[in-house]
Short mmCIF file of C-alpha atoms in Angstrom, two decimals:
data_model
loop_
_atom_site.label_atom_id
_atom_site.label_comp_id
_atom_site.label_asym_id
_atom_site.label_seq_id
_atom_site.Cartn_x
_atom_site.Cartn_y
_atom_site.Cartn_z
CA ASN A 691 -8.37 42.95 21.86
CA ALA A 692 -11.49 41.05 20.76
CA GLY A 693 -9.84 38.66 18.24
CA VAL A 694 -12.35 37.17 15.80
CA THR A 695 -15.98 38.14 16.40
CA GLN A 696 -18.90 36.36 14.78
CA THR A 697 -22.53 37.43 14.82
CA PRO A 698 -25.10 36.14 15.36
CA LYS A 699 -24.35 33.19 17.64
CA PHE A 700 -27.60 31.41 16.79
CA GLN A 701 -29.97 31.72 13.84
CA VAL A 702 -33.01 29.87 12.57
CA LEU A 703 -33.98 30.38 8.93
CA LYS A 704 -36.78 29.12 6.78
CA THR A 705 -35.93 27.36 3.53
CA GLY A 706 -35.38 29.92 0.79
CA GLN A 707 -34.52 32.83 3.08
CA SER A 708 -31.24 34.66 2.72
CA MET A 709 -28.98 36.03 5.41
CA THR A 710 -25.48 37.24 6.13
CA LEU A 711 -23.18 35.88 8.80
CA GLN A 712 -20.83 38.56 10.03
CA CYS A 713 -17.14 38.11 10.86
CA ALA A 714 -14.74 40.78 12.03
CA GLN A 715 -11.16 40.63 13.27
CA ASP A 716 -9.10 43.33 14.93
CA MET A 717 -5.65 41.77 14.54
CA ASN A 718 -4.88 43.24 11.09
CA HIS A 719 -4.73 39.72 9.64
CA GLU A 720 -4.47 39.38 5.89
CA TYR A 721 -5.96 35.89 5.64
CA MET A 722 -9.58 35.12 6.55
CA SER A 723 -11.74 32.09 5.93
CA TRP A 724 -15.10 30.47 6.57
CA TYR A 725 -15.57 26.83 7.59
CA ARG A 726 -18.62 24.76 8.32
CA GLN A 727 -18.54 22.04 10.96
CA ASP A 728 -20.71 18.96 10.66
CA PRO A 729 -20.63 15.92 12.96
CA GLY A 730 -17.94 13.40 12.01
CA MET A 731 -16.71 15.51 9.12
CA GLY A 732 -14.44 17.96 10.88
CA LEU A 733 -14.36 21.44 9.41
CA ARG A 734 -14.64 22.08 5.70
CA LEU A 735 -13.52 25.25 3.98
CA ILE A 736 -16.24 27.28 2.25
CA HIS A 737 -14.40 30.41 1.03
CA TYR A 738 -11.22 32.22 1.90
CA SER A 739 -9.52 35.56 1.31
CA VAL A 740 -5.82 36.39 1.23
CA GLY A 741 -6.41 40.13 1.44
CA ALA A 742 -8.91 42.92 0.84
CA GLY A 743 -10.54 42.58 -2.56
CA ILE A 744 -9.38 38.97 -3.07
CA THR A 745 -11.56 35.92 -2.43
CA ASP A 746 -11.51 32.33 -3.60
CA GLN A 747 -13.51 29.15 -3.25
CA GLY A 748 -12.77 26.38 -0.84
CA GLU A 749 -14.00 22.82 -0.69
CA VAL A 750 -17.76 23.46 -0.33
CA PRO A 751 -18.61 26.89 -1.84
CA ASN A 752 -21.99 26.17 -3.42
CA GLY A 753 -24.83 28.25 -1.99
CA TYR A 754 -22.51 30.79 -0.35
CA ASN A 755 -21.04 34.14 -1.38
CA VAL A 756 -18.34 36.23 0.25
CA SER A 757 -16.73 39.62 -0.22
CA ARG A 758 -13.76 41.35 1.39
CA SER A 759 -14.03 45.10 1.08
CA THR A 760 -11.90 45.78 4.17
CA THR A 761 -9.12 43.94 5.97
CA GLU A 762 -11.28 43.61 9.09
CA ASP A 763 -14.53 42.19 7.73
CA PHE A 764 -15.39 39.00 5.86
CA PRO A 765 -19.17 38.39 5.69
CA LEU A 766 -20.65 35.12 4.47
CA ARG A 767 -23.93 35.30 2.57
CA LEU A 768 -26.40 32.46 2.20
CA LEU A 769 -28.31 33.16 -0.97
CA SER A 770 -31.29 30.83 -0.54
CA ALA A 771 -31.06 28.74 2.60
CA ALA A 772 -31.53 24.98 2.38
CA PRO A 773 -31.81 22.37 5.17
CA SER A 774 -28.42 20.98 4.03
CA GLN A 775 -26.88 24.24 5.20
CA THR A 776 -27.83 23.51 8.80
CA SER A 777 -24.42 23.54 10.46
CA VAL A 778 -22.08 25.42 12.75
CA TYR A 779 -20.11 28.06 10.90
CA PHE A 780 -16.69 29.28 11.97
CA CYS A 781 -14.74 32.25 10.75
CA ALA A 782 -10.96 32.15 11.11
CA SER A 783 -8.13 34.57 10.47
CA SER A 784 -4.36 34.39 10.41
CA TYR A 785 -1.50 36.80 9.93
CA ASN A 786 -0.53 35.21 6.66
CA ARG A 787 -1.14 32.07 4.67
CA LEU A 788 -1.45 28.87 6.69
CA LEU A 789 1.86 27.19 5.94
CA ASN A 790 3.22 27.67 9.42
CA THR A 791 0.78 30.10 10.94
CA GLU A 792 -1.81 29.75 13.65
CA ALA A 793 -5.43 30.30 12.65
CA PHE A 794 -7.60 32.16 15.16
CA PHE A 795 -11.23 31.08 15.24
CA GLY A 796 -14.40 32.85 16.23
CA GLN A 797 -16.87 31.20 18.59
CA GLY A 798 -19.14 30.07 15.79
CA THR A 799 -22.64 30.63 14.48
CA ARG A 800 -25.11 27.78 14.90
CA LEU A 801 -27.50 27.89 11.94
CA THR A 802 -30.66 25.83 11.60
CA VAL A 803 -32.63 25.84 8.36
CA VAL A 804 -36.19 24.52 8.65
CA ALA B 133 -5.85 16.39 -2.60
CA GLN B 134 -4.73 16.23 0.98
CA SER B 135 -6.60 14.13 3.49
CA VAL B 136 -6.45 13.58 7.24
CA THR B 137 -7.71 10.53 9.09
CA GLN B 138 -8.29 10.46 12.82
CA LEU B 139 -8.80 6.94 14.14
CA GLY B 140 -11.48 6.82 16.80
CA SER B 141 -14.22 9.41 16.89
CA HIS B 142 -14.49 8.91 20.66
CA VAL B 143 -11.74 8.08 23.13
CA SER B 144 -12.32 7.56 26.84
CA VAL B 145 -9.54 7.50 29.44
CA SER B 146 -9.35 7.64 33.20
CA GLU B 147 -7.95 10.67 34.93
CA GLY B 148 -4.20 10.26 35.21
CA ALA B 149 -3.97 7.81 32.31
CA LEU B 150 -2.06 8.26 29.08
CA VAL B 151 -3.86 10.10 26.28
CA LEU B 152 -3.16 8.95 22.71
CA LEU B 153 -5.09 10.48 19.82
CA ARG B 154 -4.18 9.20 16.37
CA CYS B 155 -3.76 11.18 13.17
CA ASN B 156 -2.60 10.02 9.76
CA TYR B 157 -2.25 12.29 6.76
CA SER B 158 -1.72 11.94 3.06
CA SER B 159 0.66 14.35 1.45
CA SER B 160 3.10 14.06 -1.40
CA VAL B 161 5.39 16.73 -0.01
CA PRO B 162 6.50 17.62 3.52
CA PRO B 163 3.33 18.75 5.25
CA TYR B 164 2.46 21.50 7.64
CA LEU B 165 0.58 19.80 10.47
CA PHE B 166 -1.49 21.14 13.33
CA TRP B 167 -3.52 19.96 16.30
CA TYR B 168 -6.45 22.11 17.41
CA VAL B 169 -8.71 21.68 20.45
CA GLN B 170 -12.36 22.69 20.73
CA TYR B 171 -14.01 23.04 24.11
CA PRO B 172 -17.82 22.89 24.26
CA ASN B 173 -19.54 25.79 22.53
CA GLN B 174 -16.28 27.45 21.62
CA GLY B 175 -14.13 27.94 18.56
CA LEU B 176 -10.94 26.02 17.89
CA GLN B 177 -7.62 26.96 19.43
CA LEU B 178 -4.15 25.83 18.48
CA LEU B 179 -2.52 23.11 20.61
CA LEU B 180 0.66 22.69 18.61
CA LYS B 181 2.09 22.78 15.10
CA TYR B 182 4.80 20.89 13.24
CA THR B 183 7.40 23.27 11.88
CA SER B 184 9.96 20.74 10.54
CA ALA B 185 12.50 21.96 13.08
CA ALA B 186 11.98 18.92 15.29
CA THR B 187 9.98 15.73 14.98
CA LEU B 188 8.74 15.91 18.58
CA VAL B 189 6.60 18.99 19.06
CA LYS B 190 5.52 20.29 22.45
CA GLY B 191 2.31 22.22 22.81
CA ILE B 192 0.18 23.80 25.47
CA ASN B 193 -1.36 22.04 28.48
CA GLY B 194 1.26 19.25 28.48
CA PHE B 195 0.39 17.84 25.05
CA GLU B 196 2.96 16.80 22.50
CA ALA B 197 2.97 15.16 19.07
CA GLU B 198 5.55 13.21 17.13
CA PHE B 199 5.92 13.55 13.37
CA LYS B 200 6.77 10.21 11.74
CA LYS B 201 7.27 10.61 8.01
CA SER B 202 7.64 6.87 7.37
CA GLU B 203 4.24 6.25 8.93
CA THR B 204 2.65 9.52 7.71
CA SER B 205 1.46 10.02 11.26
CA PHE B 206 1.26 12.88 13.74
CA HIS B 207 -0.22 11.33 16.89
CA LEU B 208 -1.06 13.51 19.89
CA THR B 209 -0.14 12.36 23.40
CA LYS B 210 -0.29 13.50 27.00
CA PRO B 211 1.25 11.44 29.80
CA SER B 212 -1.49 12.06 32.36
CA ALA B 213 -5.06 13.06 31.52
CA HIS B 214 -6.86 15.74 33.50
CA MET B 215 -10.59 16.30 33.68
CA SER B 216 -10.11 19.67 31.96
CA ASP B 217 -8.73 17.89 28.87
CA ALA B 218 -12.23 16.70 27.94
CA ALA B 219 -12.83 18.30 24.54
CA GLU B 220 -12.80 17.56 20.83
CA TYR B 221 -9.44 17.42 19.12
CA PHE B 222 -8.78 18.03 15.44
CA CYS B 223 -5.73 17.20 13.39
CA ALA B 224 -5.22 19.40 10.31
CA VAL B 225 -2.84 19.74 7.41
CA SER B 226 -2.20 22.82 5.33
CA ASP B 227 -2.15 22.66 1.54
CA ASN B 228 1.11 23.48 -0.18
CA ALA B 229 0.12 27.09 -0.93
CA GLY B 230 -1.11 27.73 2.60
CA ASN B 231 -4.59 28.61 1.41
CA MET B 232 -6.57 26.09 3.40
CA LEU B 233 -6.55 23.65 6.25
CA THR B 234 -7.88 20.14 5.73
CA PHE B 235 -9.24 18.78 8.99
CA GLY B 236 -9.72 15.27 10.21
CA GLY B 237 -13.13 14.23 11.47
CA GLY B 238 -12.22 14.97 15.07
CA THR B 239 -11.82 12.86 18.21
CA ARG B 240 -13.89 13.54 21.27
CA LEU B 241 -11.86 12.86 24.40
CA MET B 242 -13.75 11.90 27.54
CA VAL B 243 -11.95 11.76 30.89
CA LYS B 244 -13.41 9.62 33.64
CA PRO B 245 -12.78 10.42 37.31
#
């Protein structure tokens, strides 16, 4: 049982490049989300999905796209990378909405935009 | 909008000493509160969660937290720190629909031998 798997673990991009961060979970969780972690700011929600085919914006969605074609996968796309998107990105999933439910996190993707 | 404040971005204690990490939240309705821990180069994992069944919540690794509605606080404590407790700790609150977690800025706990 792998849990939440993120790839790649590290990535360096040039300004203006695009890329996709992959996230997959094998726990049949309905809810998935993407956060970015910046020093002193905790984690901030980028996008989330409550089920296949349903996505919505979080706190900091600009510059990012997501899709949810299957229950297992929730990729995050950077359309045109900017230095302000240098961060550590975490994918998380949970069985249901987060009212009283544990979120399971991947190990993160450290992204540097130069 | 919900917000979470963690007082002290860095806390240092000696091994065996009491650990107290502070968390205050803003919420107009009864909140759903969590503490997560992040070890170096890893994702976050759940320490404990407030379920409204009891104001004192026990979690893993000897940690516990007390929900105080009058103070809008959910401080994390451990009677005796261990070297393995060195990590970053995040307090979080769920929005009313359960769509997102709002995290505090985190507190890095250092344990001195």
